[in-house]
């Protein structure tokens, strides 16, 4: 049953009942119109109330219908709202909880609205690159006032019902209920009190004006442009609300419809919708059902109080979970705790954290030098030096002291999690949790599933990730996991670009214009160029035939490791992060180029971006083929949340789909002809070639 129909004396009550948020899927829409018809046909019924079961009135469109023809099938949402408006008997919306998107639009079609306090009210369509498509841009300004309505529509953020009710002159809520418990009774009473009032009031008939008129909209447009440079939807929200003030209601509705449909077709909206779905999909693991039992995690131990250990600890403290940190020396512990303190204190100073919250968090943190003190922790995360020997010693100790059933996690970024697991007699309890730096800020968490990792361990860590507000993506075991394995190819390609004629600035500028938060050379300076250097030295041993540019090695030989040494591809002033081009680095690149006998050529921004992004795509295809990543969307999530890939492009794999995989492979074939590039590098991954042959996408 997607909606319940009951009659309370002379009032019909339609209760939306489509868990979890009463999404307006086809069956629910049908149930609403059926209920309306039944109530109108029943002479004993004088008025109708629509409300929601559970914690929501309605969260809007049913995401299960996303992109399916069912979403448009009649009765579509516009028809349902018309049926409500056209009901011969008054319809009251009793808003009991979450009231978003189509849910709010449905309530705006009702003749009266009564809301409980504490309801989250929003039109979040802009977050999917759209505008509201069922009258939200035309009715909300009439009901709420132009300015507050536009703020709600452009931000997509929820606002509490009681705050909206306080707006002067608002007609969104005819009444606020005393509480959610009394809402239904109050709604039935309201329905009875208006049962005979005619004509029925309609939001569409309310006036819609802004005192400053066009000047206000011009101002709003300028504001929005500055904030949403890569997305067309926010400016379209302004257009649509302006149309509400200028056009007749039905013409405004037509304008909204046309704008909505045009936005549906933009690559930006496709990217955001892809991201929305990919984020939900990433938390699902094909062979680990959602009802897999989880282990209780009430306390965490962290080994190593360095850069990562401290940041990792903060995540749990923030979530109210006790943390015990272990180090080899007291000084290291003190340094680690001081860094955490400093971090929180700066948040307090900026007004982002209350003093009592800060103290509460710090009180959850304890330290130790002895492994025996960790034995009661439910989970331990190791973040010591990246050396197998050190990891071995640590995991043998953990195996000795930790209680049975404790989860043993490693934050290793490059080492083999299966080998680490084999240092213990309980490999089923071992897992990788690869945080990104700074670990208390970056959203991404790669959860590395070892060969023997138990399903309940995986389910527990995925749930824990949600608790600490991370976007978790599962990766199989391989060198670099998903993100770093791909970035290595991107970095190699960046080196070839320098050898062929680019400067670091030119490459960074092109990539940043494409939308990346940072180009590859600025990113190298931030992460530390010595890290890539160490990896390359390993590769020179493992894969002597692999082609590499030596330019980055020359840079490291000069000690230019990046921001931490004040100099890398760029110079940096103390305490500042602005890159300043350095003439010596340019000369070093030119001299190296000359020593290879290469005559520099001018390389277009388009070629730079394609070579860098397609190198990610090709390695991504290999990861999919090897089963390291379960879905292309998972790879996109890694890049969007951990590597600053432009959101409006939807991640590397989504971008490749947008360009067309055929075109991607064509470009790769072209790059392979370039004698200064690596033909081997551009061999399309078999999966990519196969998808092209079959005319498919990732
Ligand atoms: P770090 O050098 O800042 O901190 C390591 C800490 O571990 C030091 O404080 C050291 O005293 C302590 N330590 C070393 N051996 C120990 C032992 N046997 N027992 C207890 N404590 C010990 O290193 P960082 O950057 O925090 O890296 C830690 C781990 O995280 C490494 O595996 C690294 O690959 C990984 N990682 C690092 C990232 C980064 O950006 N720095 C990103 C993701 C992962």
XYZ file of C-alpha atoms and ligand atoms in Angstrom:
742
model
C 0.000 0.000 0.000
C 1.610 3.235 -1.029
C -1.137 5.399 0.503
C -3.797 4.615 3.093
C -7.344 5.868 2.756
C -9.455 6.336 5.860
C -12.545 8.357 6.693
C -12.689 10.143 10.041
C -16.338 11.135 10.419
C -16.775 13.630 7.562
C -13.115 14.035 6.564
C -11.116 11.675 4.335
C -7.502 11.115 5.347
C -4.994 10.081 2.702
C -1.726 8.947 4.323
C 1.248 8.591 1.960
C 2.973 5.355 2.849
C 5.957 4.608 0.635
C 8.974 4.127 2.904
C 11.540 5.426 3.550
C 10.426 8.995 2.662
C 7.078 8.580 0.888
C 8.643 9.174 -2.518
C 6.104 10.096 -5.184
C 6.523 7.026 -7.369
C 3.882 5.956 -9.841
C 1.933 3.744 -7.405
C 1.875 6.494 -4.767
C 0.740 9.093 -7.288
C -2.004 6.756 -8.438
C -3.070 6.139 -4.836
C -3.384 9.899 -4.244
C -5.588 10.474 -7.277
C -7.664 7.389 -6.410
C -8.116 8.720 -2.884
C -9.179 12.130 -4.173
C -11.708 10.571 -6.537
C -13.119 8.353 -3.796
C -13.456 11.242 -1.361
C -15.115 13.457 -3.933
C -17.573 10.699 -4.820
C -18.506 10.059 -1.176
C -21.367 12.336 -0.123
C -20.494 11.774 3.545
C -17.025 13.326 3.049
C -16.788 17.111 3.269
C -13.037 17.676 3.161
C -9.766 15.836 2.609
C -6.459 15.753 4.477
C -3.202 14.494 2.913
C -0.386 13.552 5.273
C 2.585 11.184 5.425
C 3.348 8.042 7.413
C 6.544 7.898 9.446
C 8.991 10.764 9.589
C 8.233 12.315 6.206
C 5.378 14.070 4.508
C 7.140 13.364 1.229
C 10.776 13.546 0.167
C 9.703 14.168 -3.432
C 10.465 12.086 -6.519
C 11.051 8.391 -5.922
C 14.737 7.786 -6.608
C 13.943 4.240 -7.695
C 12.209 5.841 -10.695
C 15.147 8.088 -11.548
C 15.642 8.236 -15.283
C 12.963 5.576 -15.919
C 9.865 6.201 -18.050
C 7.761 5.468 -14.945
C 8.677 8.897 -13.597
C 6.695 10.538 -16.413
C 3.891 7.996 -16.643
C 0.386 9.338 -15.874
C -0.667 10.391 -13.434
C 2.586 12.336 -13.359
C 3.232 14.776 -10.563
C 1.822 17.754 -12.485
C -1.431 15.869 -13.065
C -1.657 14.864 -9.403
C -1.224 18.469 -8.315
C -3.882 19.582 -10.798
C -6.222 16.915 -9.455
C -5.668 18.296 -5.950
C -6.309 21.873 -7.071
C -9.424 20.805 -8.969
C -10.890 18.790 -6.115
C -14.412 20.048 -5.475
C -13.850 19.502 -1.756
C -11.099 21.328 0.131
C -7.770 19.539 0.480
C -5.539 20.216 3.482
C -1.855 19.195 3.504
C -0.824 18.079 6.989
C 2.957 18.357 6.860
C 4.348 16.010 9.459
C 8.051 15.824 8.564
C 10.473 16.019 5.622
C 8.737 18.017 2.908
C 10.985 18.308 -0.090
C 10.938 18.715 -3.847
C 7.791 17.171 -5.291
C 6.456 16.765 -1.735
C 6.499 20.517 -1.179
C 5.090 21.100 -4.675
C 2.231 18.714 -3.889
C 1.455 20.596 -0.675
C 1.464 23.881 -2.616
C -1.315 22.503 -4.802
C -3.454 21.887 -1.704
C -5.996 24.511 -0.651
C -4.658 24.715 2.921
C -1.429 23.716 4.671
C -0.809 22.994 8.317
C 2.692 21.995 9.449
C 4.218 20.475 12.545
C 7.229 22.306 13.982
C 10.622 20.837 13.076
C 9.813 19.783 9.503
C 12.653 20.140 6.992
C 11.291 22.043 4.017
C 13.324 22.265 0.798
C 13.349 22.381 -2.963
C 16.656 20.534 -3.508
C 16.422 20.130 -7.305
C 19.278 22.594 -7.877
C 21.603 20.071 -6.276
C 20.881 17.779 -9.193
C 21.485 20.560 -11.686
C 17.754 21.168 -12.158
C 15.036 23.565 -11.098
C 11.815 22.382 -9.447
C 9.631 20.967 -12.223
C 6.129 20.715 -10.782
C 5.288 24.326 -10.079
C 7.720 24.954 -7.223
C 9.239 28.022 -8.864
C 5.794 29.492 -9.574
C 3.842 28.636 -6.427
C 6.471 29.000 -3.706
C 7.197 32.708 -4.421
C 3.441 33.352 -4.266
C 3.066 31.511 -0.978
C 6.267 32.491 0.784
C 7.339 35.771 -0.791
C 9.742 36.189 -3.697
C 13.012 36.592 -1.808
C 12.751 33.766 0.712
C 11.419 31.483 -2.018
C 14.325 32.258 -4.317
C 16.807 31.683 -1.478
C 15.275 28.289 -0.826
C 15.222 27.330 -4.503
C 18.766 28.518 -5.327
C 20.383 26.968 -2.263
C 18.454 23.711 -2.246
C 19.021 23.678 1.522
C 16.323 22.659 4.001
C 14.773 25.242 6.326
C 12.712 24.371 9.410
C 8.957 24.838 9.133
C 8.737 27.052 12.227
C 11.258 29.492 10.738
C 9.326 29.748 7.480
C 6.127 30.285 9.460
C 7.673 33.385 11.045
C 8.206 35.174 7.725
C 5.968 38.257 7.565
C 3.026 37.870 5.206
C 3.800 34.231 4.376
C 0.931 32.092 3.113
C 2.859 28.819 2.945
C 1.366 27.573 6.204
C -2.163 28.571 7.173
C -1.464 27.187 10.610
C 1.331 25.646 12.670
C 0.341 22.630 14.737
C 1.365 22.603 18.381
C 3.326 19.387 17.866
C 3.748 16.547 15.440
C 1.624 14.381 17.756
C -1.344 16.753 17.597
C -0.948 17.488 13.888
C -3.469 14.980 12.612
C -6.231 16.078 14.977
C -5.539 19.734 14.241
C -5.541 19.042 10.502
C -8.881 17.248 10.691
C -10.289 20.171 12.689
C -8.937 22.671 10.156
C -10.487 20.632 7.342
C -13.863 20.680 9.082
C -13.676 24.408 9.745
C -13.135 25.188 6.039
C -15.383 22.479 4.623
C -17.975 24.965 3.414
C -15.722 27.853 2.426
C -15.972 28.676 -1.271
C -14.305 29.566 -3.537
C -11.450 27.243 -2.623
C -8.226 29.213 -2.158
C -5.467 28.406 -4.631
C -1.817 29.450 -4.361
C -1.801 30.095 -8.107
C -4.220 33.012 -7.548
C -1.991 34.811 -5.044
C -0.146 37.925 -6.248
C 3.595 37.650 -6.955
C 5.720 40.821 -6.960
C 9.045 42.045 -5.653
C 9.139 45.740 -4.655
C 12.458 46.282 -6.477
C 11.340 44.244 -9.490
C 13.997 43.642 -12.122
C 16.731 45.359 -10.121
C 16.372 42.695 -7.451
C 16.628 39.893 -10.003
C 19.709 41.452 -11.570
C 21.313 41.548 -8.146
C 20.312 37.925 -7.488
C 21.713 36.861 -10.851
C 25.091 38.460 -10.105
C 25.269 36.776 -6.710
C 24.452 33.386 -8.169
C 26.943 33.715 -11.020
C 29.796 34.232 -8.593
C 28.843 31.209 -6.535
C 28.007 28.603 -9.157
C 30.387 29.250 -12.007
C 30.279 25.785 -13.570
C 26.580 25.131 -13.207
C 23.731 26.626 -15.237
C 20.859 25.653 -12.890
C 21.143 28.335 -10.177
C 20.844 31.163 -12.722
C 17.852 29.371 -14.222
C 16.227 29.338 -10.771
C 16.442 33.137 -10.835
C 14.927 33.244 -14.325
C 12.065 30.989 -13.317
C 11.197 32.946 -10.157
C 11.413 36.181 -12.144
C 8.981 34.635 -14.629
C 6.597 34.029 -11.726
C 6.578 37.786 -11.086
C 6.141 38.716 -14.748
C 3.985 36.096 -16.424
C 0.481 34.772 -15.979
C 0.518 31.626 -13.830
C 0.061 29.146 -16.684
C 2.692 30.873 -18.815
C 5.078 30.779 -15.866
C 4.394 27.036 -15.505
C 5.207 26.527 -19.187
C 8.427 28.487 -18.745
C 9.383 26.364 -15.718
C 8.647 23.174 -17.662
C 10.734 24.184 -20.642
C 13.634 25.295 -18.440
C 13.461 22.071 -16.435
C 13.567 19.911 -19.552
C 16.454 21.875 -21.051
C 18.429 21.449 -17.842
C 17.733 17.695 -17.810
C 19.761 17.511 -21.013
C 22.830 19.371 -19.763
C 25.995 17.431 -19.025
C 26.207 19.266 -15.682
C 22.872 17.905 -14.497
C 23.754 14.440 -15.780
C 27.011 14.668 -13.798
C 25.209 15.649 -10.589
C 22.578 12.962 -10.974
C 25.330 10.435 -11.662
C 27.108 11.570 -8.505
C 23.883 11.284 -6.496
C 23.333 7.708 -7.646
C 27.017 6.738 -7.478
C 27.253 7.906 -3.885
C 24.341 5.683 -2.902
C 25.630 2.743 -4.947
C 29.146 2.941 -3.479
C 27.888 1.985 -0.041
C 26.457 -1.247 -1.435
C 28.758 -4.240 -1.883
C 27.409 -6.864 -4.283
C 28.167 -9.936 -2.150
C 27.670 -8.296 1.253
C 23.909 -8.008 1.824
C 22.578 -4.982 3.688
C 21.414 -7.116 6.593
C 24.930 -8.498 7.235
C 25.439 -8.374 11.002
C 27.843 -5.722 12.228
C 30.347 -5.680 15.053
C 29.843 -3.052 17.752
C 32.468 -0.283 17.604
C 32.493 1.846 20.745
C 36.199 2.527 21.079
C 39.091 2.896 18.676
C 42.834 2.581 19.039
C 45.177 4.431 16.678
C 48.818 3.375 16.266
C 51.057 6.279 15.279
C 50.293 9.892 16.168
C 51.833 11.422 13.052
C 50.214 13.314 10.187
C 47.614 10.645 9.490
C 47.147 9.134 12.960
C 46.157 12.493 14.440
C 43.698 13.309 11.656
C 42.192 9.826 11.800
C 41.721 10.116 15.561
C 39.883 13.438 15.134
C 37.237 11.805 12.932
C 36.220 9.494 15.730
C 36.445 12.114 18.475
C 34.138 14.293 16.376
C 31.649 11.429 16.237
C 31.781 10.918 20.007
C 33.835 7.695 19.857
C 36.668 7.243 22.372
C 40.191 6.998 20.917
C 43.401 5.693 22.468
C 46.604 6.616 20.607
C 49.796 4.626 20.862
C 53.303 5.768 19.965
C 56.840 4.564 20.546
C 57.918 7.625 22.553
C 56.197 10.007 24.929
C 57.417 13.031 22.913
C 55.706 11.702 19.791
C 52.466 11.262 21.713
C 52.687 14.779 23.080
C 53.394 16.202 19.663
C 50.420 14.306 18.218
C 48.024 15.461 20.925
C 49.274 19.054 20.635
C 48.520 19.027 16.897
C 44.985 17.786 17.516
C 44.535 20.459 20.186
C 45.815 23.181 17.861
C 43.452 22.026 15.152
C 40.432 22.179 17.432
C 41.525 25.476 18.959
C 41.663 27.106 15.564
C 38.117 25.854 14.921
C 37.033 27.360 18.252
C 38.712 30.660 17.357
C 36.889 30.762 14.032
C 33.600 30.128 15.838
C 33.169 26.760 14.096
C 33.356 24.751 17.304
C 31.960 25.524 20.767
C 34.381 25.459 23.711
C 32.416 22.768 25.553
C 32.286 20.557 22.457
C 36.049 20.941 22.107
C 36.608 19.911 25.713
C 34.202 17.027 25.343
C 36.092 15.771 22.304
C 39.487 16.072 23.963
C 38.173 14.178 26.981
C 37.534 11.182 24.716
C 41.223 11.043 23.773
C 43.739 9.036 25.808
C 47.312 7.968 25.041
C 49.617 5.097 25.836
C 53.040 3.648 25.120
C 51.957 0.097 25.854
C 50.138 -2.293 23.535
C 48.577 -4.020 26.520
C 46.447 -0.925 27.084
C 44.730 -1.468 23.726
C 43.308 -4.873 24.415
C 39.746 -3.657 24.989
C 39.441 -1.512 21.876
C 36.825 -2.681 19.362
C 38.938 -1.577 16.411
C 42.516 -0.465 15.866
C 43.809 1.621 12.961
C 47.502 1.502 12.236
C 49.148 4.631 10.780
C 52.889 4.058 11.319
C 55.757 4.442 8.835
C 55.147 3.004 5.393
C 57.576 0.090 5.718
C 56.585 -3.558 5.643
C 58.981 -4.405 8.482
C 57.400 -1.807 10.758
C 53.890 -2.922 9.810
C 54.881 -6.527 10.527
C 56.084 -5.707 14.029
C 52.937 -3.694 14.754
C 50.471 -6.307 13.486
C 52.203 -9.107 15.382
C 51.801 -7.067 18.554
C 48.168 -6.330 17.736
C 47.512 -10.008 17.111
C 48.972 -10.729 20.537
C 46.977 -8.168 22.524
C 43.691 -7.331 20.808
C 40.542 -9.047 22.046
C 38.975 -11.649 19.777
C 36.701 -10.055 17.162
C 38.460 -6.682 17.200
C 38.912 -5.180 13.738
C 42.545 -4.596 12.737
C 42.860 -1.883 10.084
C 45.863 -0.480 8.262
C 46.069 2.985 6.747
C 48.804 1.875 4.360
C 48.734 3.701 1.047
C 50.850 1.320 -1.026
C 51.552 -1.917 0.841
C 49.851 -5.262 0.279
C 46.996 -5.618 2.771
C 46.952 -9.411 2.253
C 50.577 -9.600 3.389
C 49.814 -7.427 6.392
C 46.860 -9.689 7.242
C 49.148 -12.724 7.032
C 51.270 -11.352 9.895
C 48.329 -12.200 12.146
C 46.501 -15.412 12.947
C 43.216 -13.641 12.188
C 43.396 -12.350 8.605
C 39.585 -12.332 8.471
C 39.637 -9.381 10.903
C 42.167 -7.344 8.895
C 41.128 -4.599 6.472
C 42.595 -1.488 4.864
C 41.199 1.931 5.733
C 42.973 4.346 3.434
C 42.275 7.878 4.631
C 43.337 10.918 2.631
C 45.316 13.832 3.968
C 44.245 15.895 5.879
C 42.343 12.917 7.289
C 39.990 14.998 9.437
C 38.863 16.988 6.390
C 38.988 14.873 3.235
C 35.696 13.082 2.520
C 37.151 10.023 0.855
C 37.893 6.726 2.547
C 39.111 3.819 0.440
C 38.121 0.642 2.224
C 40.551 -2.036 1.129
C 39.080 -5.492 1.095
C 41.691 -8.187 1.639
C 41.389 -11.668 0.202
C 40.322 -12.964 3.593
C 38.504 -9.943 5.040
C 35.259 -11.170 6.632
C 31.989 -9.783 5.303
C 30.861 -8.524 8.697
C 34.163 -6.640 9.042
C 33.526 -4.968 5.713
C 29.901 -4.160 6.601
C 31.006 -2.732 9.949
C 33.674 -0.502 8.448
C 31.303 0.785 5.742
C 28.741 1.715 8.408
C 31.433 3.276 10.571
C 32.561 5.379 7.611
C 29.057 6.810 7.380
C 29.116 7.597 11.081
C 32.294 9.644 10.677
C 30.794 11.292 7.552
C 33.170 9.804 4.995
C 32.367 8.690 1.483
C 33.575 5.107 1.556
C 34.521 3.261 -1.619
C 35.620 -0.371 -1.591
C 38.863 -1.217 -3.376
C 40.473 -4.593 -3.915
C 44.115 -5.084 -3.042
C 46.576 -3.717 -5.596
C 49.460 -1.290 -5.631
C 47.957 2.160 -5.053
C 44.378 0.922 -4.731
C 41.924 2.823 -6.930
C 42.958 6.448 -6.545
C 46.734 6.324 -6.405
C 47.077 3.629 -9.037
C 45.275 5.904 -11.485
C 47.088 9.053 -10.391
C 50.431 7.392 -11.091
C 49.568 7.193 -14.788
C 48.334 10.779 -14.729
C 51.654 11.804 -13.184
C 53.645 9.889 -15.817
C 51.738 11.641 -18.553
C 52.374 14.992 -16.870
C 56.110 14.260 -17.090
C 55.906 13.545 -20.831
C 54.116 16.869 -21.316
C 57.019 18.730 -19.697
C 59.549 16.887 -21.837
C 57.650 17.765 -24.987
C 57.370 21.486 -24.420
C 54.998 22.436 -21.600
C 55.810 24.381 -18.470
C 54.280 23.276 -15.137
C 52.225 26.483 -15.123
C 50.775 25.772 -18.550
C 49.732 22.257 -17.583
C 48.288 23.362 -14.242
C 46.411 26.238 -15.854
C 44.838 23.990 -18.501
C 43.782 21.400 -15.945
C 42.410 24.030 -13.581
C 40.479 25.636 -16.424
C 38.941 22.222 -17.050
C 37.775 22.487 -13.450
C 40.239 20.554 -11.288
C 40.849 22.160 -7.900
C 44.569 21.942 -8.627
C 46.779 20.978 -11.554
C 49.193 18.031 -11.259
C 52.292 20.062 -10.411
C 50.632 22.140 -7.727
C 49.205 18.910 -6.372
C 52.688 17.350 -6.351
C 53.995 20.317 -4.390
C 51.181 19.943 -1.878
C 51.502 16.172 -1.407
C 55.316 16.180 -1.493
C 57.247 15.346 -4.661
C 59.441 12.942 -2.680
C 56.495 10.523 -2.387
C 56.250 10.100 -6.152
C 60.029 9.906 -6.314
C 60.116 6.985 -3.876
C 57.460 5.181 -5.894
C 59.339 5.769 -9.168
C 62.579 4.428 -7.720
C 60.703 1.274 -6.847
C 59.236 1.106 -10.342
C 62.670 1.506 -12.001
C 63.595 -1.762 -10.256
C 60.313 -3.586 -10.825
C 59.626 -2.446 -14.372
C 62.884 -1.393 -16.017
C 61.220 -1.183 -19.463
C 58.534 1.276 -18.416
C 59.014 4.741 -19.872
C 59.276 7.660 -17.441
C 60.207 11.306 -17.691
C 63.225 12.011 -15.512
C 62.347 15.669 -14.950
C 60.626 15.101 -11.614
C 63.641 13.136 -10.350
C 65.923 16.056 -11.235
C 63.639 18.352 -9.272
C 63.782 16.077 -6.217
C 67.560 15.798 -6.479
C 67.594 19.547 -5.873
C 65.624 18.945 -2.659
C 62.582 20.702 -4.097
C 59.987 18.481 -2.423
C 57.192 21.033 -2.524
C 55.413 23.197 0.021
C 57.051 21.456 2.961
C 60.509 22.559 1.781
C 59.218 25.935 0.556
C 60.140 24.959 -3.009
C 58.977 22.410 -5.548
C 57.766 22.959 -9.083
C 57.043 26.433 -7.727
C 58.405 28.588 -4.917
C 56.328 29.293 -1.824
C 56.526 32.097 0.697
C 56.557 30.963 4.309
C 53.040 30.182 5.512
C 51.514 30.827 2.080
C 50.218 28.393 -0.500
C 50.327 30.595 -3.624
C 52.635 29.040 -6.217
C 55.298 31.380 -7.588
C 56.890 30.266 -10.863
C 60.631 29.656 -10.556
C 63.004 30.432 -13.425
C 65.542 27.816 -12.371
C 62.941 25.076 -12.601
C 61.979 26.231 -16.091
C 65.657 26.251 -17.107
C 66.118 22.790 -15.607
C 63.220 21.482 -17.696
C 64.572 23.156 -20.831
C 68.092 21.844 -20.283
C 66.820 18.320 -19.766
C 64.676 18.601 -22.873
C 67.709 19.772 -24.878
C 69.814 16.916 -23.515
C 67.236 14.506 -24.965
C 67.430 16.325 -28.301
C 63.773 17.310 -28.142
C 62.615 20.451 -29.946
C 59.770 21.880 -27.837
C 56.383 22.136 -29.480
C 53.334 24.161 -28.536
C 50.776 21.865 -26.971
C 47.139 22.949 -26.797
C 45.178 23.051 -23.555
C 42.778 20.546 -25.060
C 45.569 18.036 -25.705
C 46.955 18.547 -22.196
C 43.598 17.874 -20.583
C 42.800 14.893 -22.797
C 46.153 13.218 -22.223
C 45.887 13.625 -18.469
C 42.232 12.710 -18.069
C 42.276 9.814 -20.530
C 45.265 8.321 -18.735
C 43.012 8.162 -15.667
C 40.221 6.649 -17.725
C 42.384 3.899 -19.235
C 43.736 2.824 -15.850
C 40.214 3.048 -14.435
C 39.046 0.614 -17.101
C 41.801 -1.800 -16.035
C 40.705 -1.527 -12.400
C 37.155 -2.420 -13.399
C 38.322 -5.334 -15.465
C 40.447 -6.696 -12.630
C 37.563 -6.292 -10.203
C 39.568 -3.912 -7.994
C 36.739 -1.412 -8.403
C 33.189 -2.784 -8.526
C 31.651 0.018 -10.611
C 32.680 2.938 -12.763
C 30.672 5.122 -10.365
C 32.938 4.024 -7.494
C 35.964 5.281 -9.401
C 34.191 8.570 -10.031
C 33.407 8.914 -6.325
C 37.092 8.396 -5.505
C 38.113 11.147 -7.906
C 35.357 13.582 -6.955
C 35.860 13.272 -3.212
C 39.594 12.598 -2.959
C 41.327 14.184 -5.941
C 39.480 17.408 -6.714
C 38.079 16.195 -10.039
C 35.549 18.804 -11.223
C 32.091 17.944 -9.886
C 30.339 19.252 -12.975
C 32.182 16.638 -15.064
C 30.931 13.825 -12.833
C 34.280 12.019 -12.457
C 36.690 10.613 -15.059
C 34.572 7.639 -16.090
C 31.394 9.695 -16.411
C 33.357 12.280 -18.382
C 34.607 9.562 -20.741
C 31.018 8.429 -21.272
C 30.056 12.023 -22.046
C 32.875 12.437 -24.579
C 31.972 9.056 -26.041
C 34.248 6.051 -25.515
C 34.806 5.815 -29.260
C 36.214 9.338 -29.239
C 38.336 8.561 -26.199
C 39.952 5.602 -27.951
C 40.426 7.618 -31.156
C 42.324 10.234 -29.181
C 44.388 7.560 -27.445
C 45.348 6.079 -30.796
C 46.471 9.523 -31.901
C 48.592 10.019 -28.795
C 50.184 6.603 -29.350
C 51.555 7.888 -32.687
C 53.516 10.605 -30.894
C 57.140 9.369 -30.754
C 57.781 11.279 -27.534
C 54.837 9.689 -25.768
C 54.672 6.021 -24.778
C 52.778 3.945 -27.353
C 52.407 1.160 -24.783
C 50.826 3.618 -22.395
C 48.026 4.339 -24.850
C 47.128 0.737 -25.579
C 43.402 0.853 -24.748
C 42.496 -1.360 -21.788
C 40.714 -4.473 -23.118
C 37.484 -3.492 -21.354
C 37.575 -0.054 -22.980
C 38.172 -1.566 -26.420
C 35.349 -4.042 -25.831
C 32.866 -1.361 -24.782
C 33.706 0.660 -27.877
C 33.253 -2.383 -30.122
C 29.849 -3.019 -28.537
C 28.833 0.640 -28.654
C 28.415 0.747 -24.884
C 29.476 3.011 -22.021
C 31.135 2.308 -18.675
P 54.164 10.109 9.839
O 55.608 9.867 9.678
O 53.663 11.481 9.913
O 53.646 9.369 11.157
C 53.985 8.059 11.494
C 53.999 7.964 12.994
O 54.098 6.607 13.367
C 55.169 8.680 13.648
O 54.683 9.570 14.611
C 55.988 7.564 14.266
O 56.602 7.924 15.480
C 54.942 6.500 14.480
N 55.492 5.154 14.504
C 56.395 4.603 13.661
N 56.612 3.313 13.984
C 55.816 3.037 15.047
C 55.589 1.880 15.834
N 56.234 0.755 15.606
N 54.702 1.958 16.846
C 54.055 3.104 17.085
N 54.223 4.236 16.379
C 55.106 4.192 15.383
O 53.473 9.297 8.676
P 52.029 9.513 8.025
O 52.134 10.418 6.903
O 51.072 9.790 9.105
O 51.745 8.071 7.425
C 51.296 6.994 8.209
C 50.710 5.939 7.319
O 49.635 6.479 6.590
C 51.648 5.359 6.285
O 51.351 3.991 6.102
C 51.316 6.149 5.038
O 51.632 5.459 3.859
C 49.839 6.276 5.214
N 49.223 7.392 4.475
C 49.793 8.626 4.451
C 49.194 9.660 3.767
C 49.784 11.021 3.755
O 49.349 11.853 2.960
N 50.737 11.337 4.588
C 47.924 9.455 3.041
C 47.372 8.158 3.203
C 48.023 7.168 3.864
